[in-house]
Amino acid sequence: VVPAHPNCPFVGCQWKFGYGDADAVEVWNGPWTPDDELALAAWDNLLVDSAGRAGRGGPARWVPALGCSDAHREPQVVGHPQTVVRADDLTRRDVLAAVRAGRSYLAESSAVSLRFSAVDERGGHAGIGEVLRTGPDARVTVRIEASGAAADAVCRLLTDQGELRSGPAGRALTWRTTAAQSTYVRAEVRRPGSGGTPGAMVAMTNPLWLSARSSAG
């Protein structure tokens, strides 16, 4: 089950049934608009709730994000935006499993690509939708690389505490944290905003999760 355009202002298009049984949620539908911004905020609240219920075994159940073009007629364009999935194979089963696991990022077109990962002091590694189990105070380096974005685009790193780091999308952005400080980290690439309003989305990731294991683990 994937609720589509859950905050669409049209009659009968808003989602009113909760997300307890959702496999994912569409937060980006066609060109970026204010209702996508509302869907993104609601999804981020779901992530924060999952972070609050996370245990040492990893995050509580969480709902991944999807982006779809929803193109019905010209001049709407198929693939703007799109969900890029890291699946073990191109079979339907493997692709759907990767979608449910959140191993994906969203991009305005195939011209934009992201590389997003976290590495700890011992070489432990996690990518999008994965869990890095590490010591609670072990330093974790998070890195986002964007290619194909406009020269004035901005990368942002966000956690359950909000936005913690930003920088030009033209070069890799790194940030250090710990599992005790951040339960998850996700990335956005946006165009510049104006008047305090966020700029349009260029690309965004599902989160990677940091899980604090005991010193004996």
mmCIF file of C-alpha atoms in Angstrom, residues 106-208:
data_model
loop_
_atom_site.group_PDB
_atom_site.id
_atom_site.type_symbol
_atom_site.label_atom_id
_atom_site.label_comp_id
_atom_site.label_asym_id
_atom_site.label_seq_id
_atom_site.Cartn_x
_atom_site.Cartn_y
_atom_site.Cartn_z
ATOM 1 C CA LEU A 106 14.142 10.508 -5.245
ATOM 2 C CA ALA A 107 15.338 12.769 -8.071
ATOM 3 C CA GLU A 108 13.729 15.291 -10.371
ATOM 4 C CA SER A 109 15.121 13.436 -13.403
ATOM 5 C CA SER A 110 17.637 10.817 -14.473
ATOM 6 C CA ALA A 111 20.209 13.613 -14.888
ATOM 7 C CA VAL A 112 20.537 13.875 -11.092
ATOM 8 C CA SER A 113 22.171 11.161 -8.989
ATOM 9 C CA LEU A 114 23.120 10.826 -5.320
ATOM 10 C CA ARG A 115 25.655 8.858 -3.301
ATOM 11 C CA PHE A 116 24.896 8.813 0.420
ATOM 12 C CA SER A 117 26.585 6.777 3.144
ATOM 13 C CA ALA A 118 27.814 6.639 6.728
ATOM 14 C CA VAL A 119 31.063 5.072 7.990
ATOM 15 C CA ASP A 120 32.178 4.602 11.595
ATOM 16 C CA GLU A 121 35.662 4.434 13.143
ATOM 17 C CA ARG A 122 35.878 0.669 12.693
ATOM 18 C CA GLY A 123 34.940 0.760 9.021
ATOM 19 C CA GLY A 124 31.303 -0.130 9.552
ATOM 20 C CA HIS A 125 29.210 1.128 6.649
ATOM 21 C CA ALA A 126 25.567 1.851 5.856
ATOM 22 C CA GLY A 127 23.849 3.225 2.797
ATOM 23 C CA ILE A 128 20.360 4.551 2.159
ATOM 24 C CA GLY A 129 17.722 2.573 4.046
ATOM 25 C CA GLU A 130 20.323 0.598 5.991
ATOM 26 C CA VAL A 131 21.328 0.492 9.675
ATOM 27 C CA LEU A 132 24.836 1.210 10.962
ATOM 28 C CA ARG A 133 25.242 -0.500 14.330
ATOM 29 C CA THR A 134 28.040 1.194 16.199
ATOM 30 C CA GLY A 135 29.097 2.361 19.646
ATOM 31 C CA PRO A 136 26.890 5.133 21.049
ATOM 32 C CA ASP A 137 29.764 7.627 21.101
ATOM 33 C CA ALA A 138 31.753 6.306 18.130
ATOM 34 C CA ARG A 139 32.347 8.968 15.509
ATOM 35 C CA VAL A 140 30.331 8.427 12.359
ATOM 36 C CA THR A 141 31.127 10.299 9.139
ATOM 37 C CA VAL A 142 28.136 10.954 6.887
ATOM 38 C CA ARG A 143 28.808 11.892 3.258
ATOM 39 C CA ILE A 144 26.499 13.042 0.472
ATOM 40 C CA GLU A 145 27.578 13.560 -3.137
ATOM 41 C CA ALA A 146 25.213 14.956 -5.758
ATOM 42 C CA SER A 147 25.827 15.064 -9.480
ATOM 43 C CA GLY A 148 23.745 16.717 -12.162
ATOM 44 C CA ALA A 149 22.246 19.380 -9.893
ATOM 45 C CA ALA A 150 22.229 23.069 -10.795
ATOM 46 C CA ALA A 151 25.272 25.097 -9.757
ATOM 47 C CA ASP A 152 23.292 27.043 -7.142
ATOM 48 C CA ALA A 153 21.631 23.986 -5.573
ATOM 49 C CA VAL A 154 22.190 23.324 -1.870
ATOM 50 C CA CYS A 155 22.713 20.007 -0.055
ATOM 51 C CA ARG A 156 21.141 19.620 3.385
ATOM 52 C CA LEU A 157 21.676 16.929 6.016
ATOM 53 C CA LEU A 158 18.752 16.392 8.385
ATOM 54 C CA THR A 159 18.257 14.183 11.428
ATOM 55 C CA ASP A 160 15.565 13.630 14.041
ATOM 56 C CA GLN A 161 16.858 16.939 15.489
ATOM 57 C CA GLY A 162 16.261 18.899 12.250
ATOM 58 C CA GLU A 163 18.748 20.337 9.759
ATOM 59 C CA LEU A 164 22.324 20.025 11.017
ATOM 60 C CA ARG A 165 24.520 20.811 8.006
ATOM 61 C CA SER A 166 24.249 22.348 4.553
ATOM 62 C CA GLY A 167 26.555 23.317 1.716
ATOM 63 C CA PRO A 168 26.826 23.765 -2.066
ATOM 64 C CA ALA A 169 25.672 20.748 -4.047
ATOM 65 C CA GLY A 170 28.644 21.114 -6.370
ATOM 66 C CA ARG A 171 30.959 19.351 -3.933
ATOM 67 C CA ALA A 172 30.699 16.500 -1.441
ATOM 68 C CA LEU A 173 29.252 17.410 1.945
ATOM 69 C CA THR A 174 30.459 15.556 5.049
ATOM 70 C CA TRP A 175 29.352 15.718 8.639
ATOM 71 C CA ARG A 176 30.330 13.897 11.814
ATOM 72 C CA THR A 177 27.901 12.661 14.411
ATOM 73 C CA THR A 178 27.304 9.705 16.751
ATOM 74 C CA ALA A 179 24.499 7.225 17.262
ATOM 75 C CA ALA A 180 23.797 8.903 20.606
ATOM 76 C CA GLN A 181 23.234 12.230 18.832
ATOM 77 C CA SER A 182 21.429 11.127 15.675
ATOM 78 C CA THR A 183 19.050 8.204 15.211
ATOM 79 C CA TYR A 184 18.814 8.765 11.484
ATOM 80 C CA VAL A 185 20.273 11.035 8.819
ATOM 81 C CA ARG A 186 18.714 11.898 5.483
ATOM 82 C CA ALA A 187 19.752 14.268 2.701
ATOM 83 C CA GLU A 188 18.029 16.797 0.470
ATOM 84 C CA VAL A 189 19.227 18.780 -2.541
ATOM 85 C CA ARG A 190 17.187 21.915 -3.206
ATOM 86 C CA ARG A 191 17.190 24.994 -5.335
ATOM 87 C CA PRO A 192 17.719 28.233 -3.423
ATOM 88 C CA GLY A 193 14.695 29.468 -1.500
ATOM 89 C CA SER A 194 13.454 33.019 -1.131
ATOM 90 C CA GLY A 195 11.790 34.977 1.636
ATOM 91 C CA GLY A 196 12.262 32.173 4.130
ATOM 92 C CA THR A 197 10.495 29.683 1.858
ATOM 93 C CA PRO A 198 12.402 26.474 1.041
ATOM 94 C CA GLY A 199 13.488 26.054 -2.556
ATOM 95 C CA ALA A 200 12.097 23.376 -4.843
ATOM 96 C CA MET A 201 13.392 19.853 -4.344
ATOM 97 C CA VAL A 202 16.019 18.542 -6.744
ATOM 98 C CA ALA A 203 16.653 15.206 -5.012
ATOM 99 C CA MET A 204 16.262 13.598 -1.595
ATOM 100 C CA THR A 205 17.128 10.347 0.117
ATOM 101 C CA ASN A 206 15.408 7.988 2.408
ATOM 102 C CA PRO A 207 17.207 7.902 5.763
ATOM 103 C CA LEU A 208 20.100 5.793 6.896
#
